[in-house]
Amino acid sequence: MLVKYVIDFSKGSKEQKDLLGGKGANLAEMTKLKLPVPTGFTITTEACLDYLEKKDEISAELDTEIRQHIESMERRTKKRFGATSDPLLVSVRSGSKFSMPGMMDTILNLGLNDETVIGLIQKTDDARFAYDCYRRLLQMFGDVVCGIDKNRFEEQLDFYKSKKKYCSDIEMQAEDWQELVAVYKDIFLEVTHRPFPQDPYEQLTLAVEAVFHSWNNRRAITYRRLHDIPDSLGTAVNIQEMVFGNFGTASGTGVAFTRNPATGEKGIFGEFLLNAQGEDVVAGIRTPQPISELKLLLPQVYQEFLTLSSLLESHYRDMQDIEFTIENGKLYLLQTRDGKRTAKSAFKVCIQLVEEGIISKKEAIQRINPTMVTQLLHPVFEPDHLKNAQVFATGLPASPGAANGNIYFTAERAKKASEQGEKVILIRQETSPEDIEGMVVSEAIVTSRGGMTSHAAVVARGMGVCCVAGCEEIYVDEFLEQATAGNVTLHQGETISVDGTTGTIYRGSIPYVEGDEWQLLETITDWAKEEASIGVKANAETPADIKTALKLGAQGIGLARTEHMFFGEERIVEMRKMILAQHEEALMIPLNKLKEFQKEDFRTMFTLLKGKPCTIRLLDPPLHEFLPQTEEEITHLAKETQRTPAEIKYRIEELHEQNPMLGHRGCRLAVTTPQIYEMQVAAIIESAIEVAQKDTANTNVPEIMIPLIGSQEEMQWLRERLVQSIQKVFDNTGQEIPYKIGTMLEIPRACLTAEKIAEVADFFSFGTNDLTQLTYGFSRDDSGKFIGAYQDKKLLKEDPFQHIDEEGVGTLMKIAVDQIRNFDPSIKIGVCGEVGGDPQSIRFLKKIGVDYISCSPYRIPAAILTIAQEG
Ligand code: PEP
Ligand code: MG
């Protein structure tokens, strides 16, 4: 097949972005729509690739095609390229499939030389204009084709103006520009050792080659790497008849969006400059006027622009970013493309377009990138302030958002400072459940240890508080109350700013803007829910988190970690008493107190959920996590339990484990001390009965989940005990309610024997945090120390605690899903580890056939959107 290297605007269409690049395809489309687009043609990406392949040689075919198309333009415009009267002048612009900063910029007025400039003067009767055009060509051509530093030209212009005592370019006369043209030509000669090419075809060929080359310049290559754009695309080149915005006060140039790209507000939003050419608007040399002022200056042009922009928006069915030029009162369109926009604008525009009947709800959902949800819900730093901010350290982006405040190193101090009205940020080596009171008053949480599934990360995400975890470069000295990174040491009370979305910590206070567009989010989430084929539940247990989760679209609770309910001053004391108990009787006293606390929480939970599903996980962490750490706490506990501090310390020693994450935790605790789980299930069932008695609409089917099961035997033994306890509740209350007993899949052995466990489990939920830890053998709390090195050395593409490891953990999950479905296809399988809230992982989880995912409340909308997009 004959490869076409050049295509006229009238022959292409918007679908041909691969061949014509974005700009070329849209110019062709606008030409097809008979819009006022200056005539022109596109040299295709194929031509670019061929040129690069042939080691930088313009083929004879390409050269011939270019000449034929220029001749065709000459016939249409009745102007001649290189003619000494009324010459045809063109612009040359690059345009790849994706807009790519770093590629060659525009060259305007190409075709001007010492003779054609005279022709332009004769035609326009305006020498000032003609020489201004010529000097611009010299400057742009010199810069983008020959790499002459722009400042060389600018310096001469400034020097000339100051010599003449001019304040601005407007004062430059025809002779002034003419003189400057001579100066610019000298610069060209001096730098390139050759005169500025006078032959217009030579100018054109060099410009086209420069565009081709710019595909492989360093900036362009880096941009492609960053954005996963293949090198094999190549760029197109657009050659278009010049129209002049610098042709007096009825001329101008501008850029406008059909809706506000920051807020999404409907209506033209943009700027223009009268008597100016192309780059003047962008370059910031003169301050452009808001587009609304065009209405007063050139009312007819303004009206026409309104009509055309709305036509373009309806045609493209999206907000457009349009470049235009007015030449002597006539409007021309030079470019249109889908406008880049903020998250808020993206949501708003989508909703408006659906309301206006331009796109369907389904399309609206597809158009929103799930990462935009984060920007909509969480604060972000003001970009202008971020530019000069001083980075203190970086870590894992554990919970998105932006915050600033004064640093404190213990929960207690953070709480006190906050009570005195300070905005505080808690910095710790790592947090433990005991820090909760300091965490809830903090604007942000920073830890020097721990990964994406560490306590700080999980809790912060749950609360929607910004968090940077695992900042290994910070040395946190909680005793001296200071944090050191590199040669900077920050002391208690000093101010920092934390960006949980990027994982960066800055010194000082950086202003941020709130993300509070719940209404917009709600609308899109509601539409997405209609398309979502698997469920989204929340990991939540506190009333505040549950309310947030429901507001953000959760279908229920997929994981309530009951251990989170045992912290708080009163409760932890009872918990500690329970742990210290050495005989059944002593155990039951604190257990009964804890039961009342649990019941209080479960009642609230069931009431808030109004019958929506609720999976409650029984106690999971090793007991020592609840034990006192400081001398002060030990003394206090000793008093409360009428023991000596030495006895308490002895018990703490006894409970110490070499490897607690693999030790006495989860269901293993229940095997040694079943009373804990028995108390918990009784509390769950009694609460559910009580709530249902008050209001039958609130009848819940509690799903009781046992953590860390590794074998059928374990599950069966525990299940029997729990069923007995539940039966006791039924007997005592005279009421029965349905319930389910299931387990987590977080031990590789459980995945490999899931079919057997399914015989005694009513449902399953993958705990990918522990499953990843145990599959990789990477400690979820310490992997931050080496994951970075693995990534640097390309041994790992990404942190498996952030994005599911499809190859390893994923294979185990597939085995488990297949085995369970084989036993009983109707058994519900969920995922409640942190990857359940990660869009990339969700795509995989959906594929292997889970029924729902459960994640932190603030990740719910993005999760629903991702699932809806996957169909
Ligand atoms: C898990 O292991 O994935 C899980 C959800 O449980 P936790 O994070 O509480 O161990
Ligand atoms: Mg777990």
Coordinates of C-alpha atoms and ligand atoms in Angstrom, one line a residue, residues 617 620 665 744 746 770 780, ligand 2:
R617 CA -13.8 -9.7 63.1
D620 CA -6.7 -10.5 66.2
R665 CA -2.5 -14.0 67.9
M744 CA -10.4 -14.6 56.8
E746 CA -4.7 -14.6 55.2
D770 CA -1.2 -10.8 56.2
R780 CA 4.4 -5.7 56.8
Ligands
MG2 MG -4.7 -9.7 59.0

